[in-house]
Amino acid sequence: MQRSMAASVGMHQSLMKKASMAGFLAMLVLFAALLSIPARAQSYDAAIDRFLSDSFPDTEAGISALQAAGDARGVAVLDALLDRRLFVVAASRTVLVRDRAGQTNDARTGQTVAEAPAGAVMVRLNNRLRGLAQAALGAMTLLSPDPERRRLAAEAVFRSRDASALPAIDKTLETESVPRVRAALREARAAILLADAQAPMAERIAAAAFIGEIGDQDGIGLLRQTLTNAQGQLREAVEAAIKRAEFTQQLRRAGQTFWFGLSLGSVLLLAAIGLAITFGVMGVINMAHGEMVMIGAYVTFVVQDLIRANAPHLFDWSLPIALPLAFVITGLIGIVIERGIIRFLYGRPLETLLATFGVSLVLQQAVRTAFGPTNREVGAPSYMSGSFDFIGMQITYGRLWILVFTFAVFFLLLAVLKATALGLHMRAVTQNRRMAASMGIRTGFVDAMTFGLGSGIAGLAGVALSQIDNVSPNLGQSYIIDSFMVVVFGGVGNLWGTLVAAFTLGIANKVLEPFVGAVLGKILILVLLILFIQKRPRGLFALKGRAVEQ
Amino acid sequence: MILARLLEMADYRGRIFLALLAALAVLVPIANLLVPPDSFLHIGTGTVVLLGKYLTYAILALALDLVWGYCGILSLGHGAFFALGGYAMGMYLMRQIGPRGVYGHPILPDFMVFLNFTELPVTWWGFDNFLYAMLMVVLAPGLLAFVFGWLAFRSRVTGVYLSIITQALTFALLLAFFRNDMGFGGNNGLTDFKDILGFNVQAQSTRVVLFLATLLTLAAAYIFARFMVTSSFGKVLIAIRDAESRVRFLGYRVEHYKLAVFVVSAVLAGIAGALYVPQVGIINPSEFSPTNSIEAVVWVAIGGRGTLVGAALGAFVVNVLKSFFTTGSLAAYWLFVLGGLFVLVTIALPKGILGALEKLAAKRGTRS
């Protein structure tokens, strides 16, 4: 807690520094423009005087006077007023501002007062004054050197649509260089013009069109409000703008759904790739596959735990360190399972299914005994947390990296299968075990390696999934049925089929979700899959062959 | 002639099995009702209920052995049929509560009042009638098995593919029954039963009668299943298990045989579920969980698949073990034991306990 506060203070300072360096000239110009009003300093003092009496009408006048004065010091005063940190001392006719750190300053001189004197009274507020102060603050923080605050201020103006903020907006727009803030300012300007019945018709129509073009939810709300008392040309313009904005919204929503689907698809693919090897290539039903994913996630947990204890500065490296470890550990477990159990059961798929299910129970219980039954906390490195805005859609870094990682694993695996000696041997053993053995391939060794590879990839998946799922002994169970569905849907023995199947299922799931709800959507997908398997029992991309099934 | 057929089909295992059941039917009620509670030979009512529960599991195992042991269909979703039968019985028992619920509504069960239902959903109509409820115990699993099996067997979904989609089936039902708006009690399921056919379900005598009913059902199910697998129909089933393509090439409609045995097995599982619910006093969606179904498969594997008697034996042995391990300090090790059993049986005891016992007996026979 403390650390994060210190960090945020540090960040704030550096931000301020950067902003003051980059925007210094711009601010200078801005201030020069404001300073052209000669009576500015006096009007600020006069506004401050209004607060002395602490009566609602006087305070109201003070707020508007502060805004009209346009002095940057007024921001702190209004902020303090809203936050119950503004005091008046009637005796000495001073107005005191206590800042967020607890230091008390004189509002006029800016001098620090050691101790709030006796007789200091907090300036009272009511809801109406609060609204006015917020609107004024919005208009005034447009002058802030911090671009993020300017943007927030523009949004506040957009919401209040206070026409008195228009000059300030126009002034800021002249010099504003940050695109994000510019967009927010222009939107706020359009909102004011649209809401202002006195504004020229042409400008209001242009404003409506502009808001329609942006097409966000708030804009639609504003347009709808305007529609209730708009006539003639304006009405037509507003109607067109609403249509346009709603279309944009639909597109954006479709885009967002598509992204969620891609993300879910990548998770499904990640969980299923390992299975595509063990089940798809070897024909082994490995019910313990989900537990390999779970163990991969626990490897991440242990790595992070060790890093936290011994070398906290390496925390961002925890995932890259965990990846090879998870691959090796789960791969070795896989090899042990293959040599110890599955080897004796080739050609008996149903028995393999039961035996590996037994293994999955044992592994689950082992992890539960070692780490406890509750969820374990796995942290996100800095590059995995946060999100960014992509043409109006929120995209989280974690999900994005998982998508990238999934593709990396997929193509790496494809390369291993197609371009290495081991891959060649694997395919040979799959196609004709006896012929491969006759050619001198050690089929037992290849089996063990293949199973180890599939399990190791499940471990890799576990590292990635630890970032978005609860790390508990039951982690694997939730993926096993989905993974089998993906592999069966895609067609056994075909990695590309697995890829297509995972993304199809992911997107289909997310498209259905808004209509029927998450659970029903999942059921619907399962039912559709069962029906699909009726039609194409060998999956989307079945391997062609003449063999009669065994 | 019927007598001759009965004698022919009841092999020595079956005779021992039926004799054991008969002994239980006589001894357990006597030990529970007539022997004084402080006697060494007394069996508590709790134990009777536990035995009754094991017997319902034995019926489920028998049903599973019919499809897996004799026809090679490994269903990982038989728990779904068991649970459907259980829900049908549970709905009857809920309707019997009448106005005695916590909210005192004359018709609606408590959970519906709680969830703001204003009237009884169509799915619940008629469940106050015992005969209708029993019809549903048979029809609900039977119909589901028929539709599912018809689709699956017609398009020749076999082997592990079938196993996985049966697992998906029960998983889908699990998700569905968890939903409150399905009107089946959601997460909490159906519980707080009061009467069955006018008798208090908690009463000692009712419990003994339920135990006897389960025993009788198990015996009848065994005789029926045994009759089925020794008939010419059963011969075809075994042939399908061993070489499906050949049977098809010989002109048999394989899918009809499979569908028939699958539906019969599902109905049997549903009946087992219906007997299970009044004894344990609750039915909730967790009965649909895929783990339950796969556990039932391991009972059959451990007892010895394709023997019927072995399946029942396996259900009994594994559940006695489970009760022993899950009570007290050994609870943490139960999954190790169960998992170990899965591995051990598939690798070391492919014919299960029964197979191993008979092998041992045969060895001793040749030696003497």
XYZ file of N, CA and C in Angstrom, chain A residues 28-164:
411
model
N 2.707 28.796 -21.760
C 3.095 30.204 -21.717
C 2.168 31.027 -22.606
N 1.961 30.514 -23.827
C 1.078 31.201 -24.765
C -0.322 31.323 -24.169
N -0.756 30.238 -23.602
C -2.095 30.183 -23.028
C -2.248 31.225 -21.929
N -1.260 31.231 -21.055
C -1.324 32.165 -19.945
C -1.262 33.612 -20.433
N -0.466 33.825 -21.485
C -0.384 35.176 -22.047
C -1.760 35.618 -22.509
N -2.468 34.691 -23.154
C -3.797 35.015 -23.639
C -4.702 35.376 -22.476
N -4.591 34.595 -21.394
C -5.451 34.842 -20.259
C -5.059 36.132 -19.543
N -3.757 36.376 -19.546
C -3.261 37.552 -18.830
C -3.670 38.858 -19.502
N -4.151 38.747 -20.754
C -4.524 39.957 -21.456
C -5.695 40.663 -20.790
N -6.363 39.950 -19.917
C -7.381 40.637 -19.128
C -6.646 41.328 -17.979
N -6.640 42.660 -17.961
C -5.793 43.342 -16.977
C -6.270 43.145 -15.541
N -7.562 43.076 -15.363
C -8.072 43.045 -14.004
C -8.064 41.651 -13.393
N -7.296 40.761 -14.016
C -7.381 39.365 -13.625
C -7.047 39.142 -12.155
N -5.910 39.700 -11.722
C -5.465 39.457 -10.358
C -6.478 40.006 -9.359
N -6.962 41.221 -9.673
C -7.950 41.782 -8.753
C -9.214 40.934 -8.723
N -9.621 40.497 -9.917
C -10.886 39.766 -9.940
C -10.755 38.444 -9.169
N -9.553 37.873 -9.174
C -9.346 36.665 -8.379
C -9.530 36.975 -6.902
N -8.889 38.071 -6.463
C -9.001 38.451 -5.055
C -10.442 38.748 -4.684
N -11.133 39.434 -5.601
C -12.528 39.766 -5.337
C -13.362 38.503 -5.196
N -13.060 37.536 -6.063
C -13.812 36.277 -6.006
C -13.575 35.586 -4.680
N -12.328 35.613 -4.240
C -11.999 34.970 -2.966
C -12.778 35.618 -1.825
N -12.913 36.968 -1.902
C -13.627 37.686 -0.857
C -15.051 37.190 -0.689
N -15.627 36.737 -1.813
C -17.020 36.297 -1.784
C -17.243 35.125 -0.823
N -16.190 34.346 -0.639
C -16.356 33.149 0.194
C -16.406 33.486 1.677
N -15.944 34.712 2.029
C -15.762 35.049 3.437
C -17.038 34.919 4.251
N -18.188 35.316 3.628
C -19.404 35.363 4.420
C -19.982 33.976 4.668
N -19.523 32.977 3.878
C -20.017 31.608 4.012
C -21.547 31.524 3.959
N -22.161 32.295 3.025
C -23.601 32.113 2.795
C -23.753 31.539 1.392
N -24.786 30.738 1.157
C -24.910 30.039 -0.128
C -24.907 30.978 -1.331
N -25.714 32.091 -1.309
C -25.700 32.968 -2.495
C -24.325 33.573 -2.758
N -23.615 33.962 -1.679
C -22.285 34.549 -1.865
C -21.302 33.512 -2.402
N -21.384 32.326 -1.878
C -20.486 31.271 -2.349
C -20.722 31.009 -3.830
N -22.031 31.028 -4.203
C -22.357 30.804 -5.616
C -21.720 31.881 -6.487
N -21.862 33.110 -6.036
C -21.260 34.207 -6.784
C -19.748 34.040 -6.842
N -19.168 33.589 -5.730
C -17.719 33.367 -5.670
C -17.261 32.340 -6.673
N -18.034 31.248 -6.801
C -17.649 30.187 -7.734
C -17.609 30.719 -9.151
N -18.713 31.454 -9.545
C -18.728 31.930 -10.927
C -17.672 33.005 -11.142
N -17.405 33.787 -10.071
C -16.369 34.815 -10.203
C -14.993 34.171 -10.374
N -14.770 33.083 -9.640
C -13.488 32.370 -9.764
C -13.289 31.866 -11.184
N -14.399 31.296 -11.750
C -14.308 30.764 -13.109
C -14.037 31.893 -14.096
N -14.763 33.019 -13.884
C -14.591 34.153 -14.793
C -13.181 34.719 -14.699
N -12.616 34.705 -13.496
C -11.271 35.245 -13.320
C -10.258 34.413 -14.090
N -10.509 33.109 -14.192
C -9.629 32.260 -15.007
C -8.222 32.160 -14.453
N -8.073 32.289 -13.170
C -6.755 32.180 -12.554
C -6.512 30.716 -12.181
N -5.293 30.226 -12.460
C -4.996 28.822 -12.196
C -5.085 28.508 -10.712
N -4.894 29.517 -9.842
C -4.966 29.273 -8.403
C -6.380 28.855 -7.983
N -7.355 29.314 -8.797
C -8.749 29.011 -8.469
C -9.048 27.516 -8.461
N -8.280 26.771 -9.235
C -8.505 25.310 -9.312
C -8.360 24.703 -7.927
N -7.271 25.101 -7.233
C -7.023 24.542 -5.909
C -8.133 24.948 -4.946
N -8.623 26.190 -5.102
C -9.673 26.662 -4.205
C -10.949 25.858 -4.404
N -11.347 25.682 -5.676
C -12.585 24.947 -5.948
C -12.445 23.485 -5.534
N -11.283 22.919 -5.804
C -11.028 21.531 -5.432
C -11.175 21.377 -3.926
N -10.606 22.344 -3.183
C -10.688 22.299 -1.724
C -12.134 22.466 -1.273
N -12.856 23.371 -1.945
C -14.259 23.607 -1.586
C -15.061 22.306 -1.693
N -14.852 21.599 -2.808
C -15.594 20.356 -3.047
C -15.200 19.281 -2.051
N -13.966 19.366 -1.577
C -13.426 18.310 -0.742
C -13.514 18.643 0.741
N -14.200 19.745 1.080
C -14.332 20.207 2.473
C -12.969 20.530 3.084
N -12.135 21.156 2.289
C -10.832 21.562 2.802
C -10.646 23.088 2.720
N -11.740 23.811 2.487
C -11.657 25.266 2.362
C -12.200 25.913 3.642
N -11.383 26.780 4.263
C -11.778 27.384 5.531
C -11.726 28.897 5.412
N -12.563 29.584 6.168
C -12.462 31.046 6.232
C -12.255 31.451 7.679
N -11.440 32.495 7.854
C -11.289 33.072 9.190
C -11.886 34.477 9.095
N -13.075 34.636 9.654
C -13.800 35.910 9.520
C -13.007 37.062 10.121
N -12.348 36.817 11.243
C -11.654 37.882 11.961
C -10.566 38.529 11.104
N -9.706 37.687 10.484
C -8.583 38.242 9.716
C -8.905 38.366 8.234
N -10.170 38.068 7.871
C -10.598 38.092 6.466
C -9.649 37.301 5.576
N -9.267 36.101 6.032
C -8.429 35.252 5.191
C -9.200 33.993 4.807
N -8.867 33.510 3.603
C -9.427 32.230 3.129
C -8.272 31.246 3.085
N -8.452 30.097 3.745
C -7.357 29.132 3.856
C -7.685 27.880 3.048
N -6.663 27.374 2.352
C -6.828 26.138 1.568
C -5.902 25.096 2.164
N -6.483 24.003 2.641
C -5.617 22.915 3.088
C -5.451 21.961 1.900
N -4.193 21.691 1.530
C -4.017 20.806 0.361
C -4.104 19.342 0.791
N -3.994 18.480 -0.212
C -4.237 17.064 0.056
C -3.222 16.475 1.032
N -2.038 17.069 1.076
C -1.021 16.573 1.984
C -1.254 17.051 3.413
N -2.227 17.976 3.592
C -2.534 18.425 4.940
C -1.921 19.774 5.279
N -1.250 20.389 4.289
C -0.616 21.683 4.544
C -1.628 22.799 4.281
N -1.635 23.806 5.097
C -2.617 24.869 4.953
C -1.955 26.129 4.366
N -2.556 26.680 3.297
C -2.005 27.869 2.641
C -3.053 28.967 2.598
N -2.571 30.180 2.545
C -3.466 31.306 2.339
C -3.865 31.337 0.866
N -5.168 31.487 0.578
C -5.627 31.435 -0.804
C -5.135 32.622 -1.621
N -4.958 33.759 -0.982
C -4.553 34.945 -1.750
C -3.054 34.949 -2.000
N -2.291 34.811 -0.916
C -0.847 34.982 -1.044
C -0.140 33.686 -1.372
N -0.791 32.579 -1.060
C -0.137 31.299 -1.308
C 0.853 30.943 -0.223
N 0.964 31.784 0.809
C 1.914 31.508 1.881
C 1.393 30.388 2.781
N 2.349 29.597 3.262
C 1.972 28.494 4.125
C 1.685 29.010 5.528
N 0.548 28.584 6.033
C 0.189 28.955 7.401
C 0.530 27.764 8.274
N 1.252 28.020 9.343
C 1.736 26.924 10.174
C 0.568 26.109 10.720
N -0.386 26.761 11.274
C -1.473 26.051 11.952
C -2.766 26.776 11.616
N -3.836 26.066 11.345
C -5.103 26.737 11.112
C -5.490 27.495 12.381
N -5.691 28.837 12.296
C -5.981 29.612 13.503
C -7.343 29.267 14.063
N -7.523 29.594 15.317
C -8.824 29.385 15.943
C -9.841 30.254 15.216
N -11.079 29.787 15.144
C -12.102 30.561 14.466
C -12.199 30.255 12.983
N -11.360 29.291 12.486
C -11.459 28.903 11.071
C -12.719 28.062 10.886
N -13.544 28.452 9.904
C -14.807 27.743 9.667
C -14.772 27.136 8.268
N -15.228 25.910 8.160
C -15.268 25.272 6.851
C -16.392 25.887 6.018
N -16.116 26.144 4.735
C -17.142 26.714 3.863
C -18.146 25.619 3.531
N -19.441 25.925 3.761
C -20.470 24.897 3.586
C -20.879 24.780 2.112
N -21.464 23.657 1.800
C -21.878 23.389 0.407
C -23.271 22.793 0.413
N -24.032 22.994 -0.666
C -25.215 22.157 -0.877
C -25.093 21.525 -2.262
N -26.083 20.718 -2.630
C -25.957 19.963 -3.876
C -25.837 20.856 -5.087
N -26.593 21.967 -5.045
C -26.579 22.880 -6.185
C -25.187 23.493 -6.346
N -24.632 23.931 -5.221
C -23.302 24.534 -5.262
C -22.256 23.515 -5.695
N -22.445 22.314 -5.228
C -21.507 21.260 -5.601
C -21.467 21.085 -7.123
N -22.684 21.046 -7.732
C -22.755 20.896 -9.182
C -22.070 22.069 -9.882
N -22.359 23.289 -9.391
C -21.760 24.480 -10.003
C -20.239 24.446 -9.891
N -19.772 24.068 -8.695
C -18.334 24.054 -8.471
C -17.668 23.019 -9.372
N -18.349 21.875 -9.534
C -17.764 20.850 -10.396
C -17.655 21.349 -11.830
N -18.726 21.986 -12.311
C -18.712 22.494 -13.682
C -17.606 23.539 -13.852
N -17.499 24.425 -12.862
C -16.480 25.472 -12.943
C -15.090 24.857 -12.934
N -14.949 23.856 -12.066
C -13.654 23.188 -11.974
C -13.302 22.544 -13.302
N -14.359 21.931 -13.929
C -14.146 21.297 -15.236
C -13.614 22.307 -16.233
N -14.253 23.459 -16.279
C -13.818 24.471 -17.243
C -12.408 24.948 -16.929
N -12.116 25.078 -15.614
C -10.834 25.655 -15.247
C -9.676 24.678 -15.378
N -9.934 23.396 -15.109
C -8.807 22.463 -15.205
C -8.435 22.214 -16.661
N -9.207 22.795 -17.555
C -8.788 22.775 -18.956
C -7.416 23.421 -19.100
N -7.064 24.225 -18.106
C -5.783 24.927 -18.160
C -4.659 24.102 -17.539
N -5.008 22.925 -16.996
C -3.999 22.162 -16.272
C -2.850 21.761 -17.197
N -1.625 21.728 -16.678
C -0.489 21.303 -17.508
C -0.505 19.788 -17.781
N -1.277 19.043 -16.996
C -1.311 17.585 -17.162
C -2.359 17.218 -18.223
N -1.954 16.624 -19.338
C -2.918 16.347 -20.415
C -4.064 15.449 -19.956
N -3.787 14.493 -19.058
C -4.846 13.593 -18.604
C -5.924 14.378 -17.868
N -5.475 15.374 -17.077
C -6.451 16.192 -16.350
C -7.233 17.072 -17.309
N -6.568 17.565 -18.339
C -7.287 18.375 -19.340
C -8.370 17.548 -20.014
N -8.008 16.262 -20.277
C -8.988 15.401 -20.947
C -10.188 15.157 -20.031
N -9.888 14.881 -18.757
C -10.976 14.650 -17.799
C -11.847 15.900 -17.676
N -11.189 17.056 -17.691
C -11.936 18.307 -17.595
C -12.852 18.469 -18.804
N -12.318 18.140 -19.987
C -13.134 18.229 -21.203
C -14.339 17.316 -21.091
N -14.121 16.128 -20.512
C -15.245 15.189 -20.367
C -16.273 15.731 -19.389
N -15.767 16.402 -18.332
C -16.695 16.992 -17.360
C -17.546 18.063 -18.034
N -16.901 18.863 -18.888
C -17.652 19.887 -19.617
C -18.669 19.237 -20.544
N -18.255 18.139 -21.174
C -19.168 17.430 -22.070
C -20.430 17.033 -21.322
N -20.238 16.584 -20.084
C -21.392 16.141 -19.299
C -22.239 17.329 -18.829
N -21.557 18.415 -18.400
C -22.329 19.535 -17.855
C -22.921 20.401 -18.970
N -22.253 20.409 -20.139
C -22.678 21.223 -21.282
C -22.924 22.668 -20.870
N -22.023 23.149 -20.021
C -22.145 24.502 -19.492
C -21.595 25.482 -20.531
N -22.479 26.334 -21.053
C -22.074 27.230 -22.146
C -20.978 28.192 -21.730
N -20.884 28.469 -20.422
C -19.877 29.434 -19.980
C -18.464 28.888 -20.148
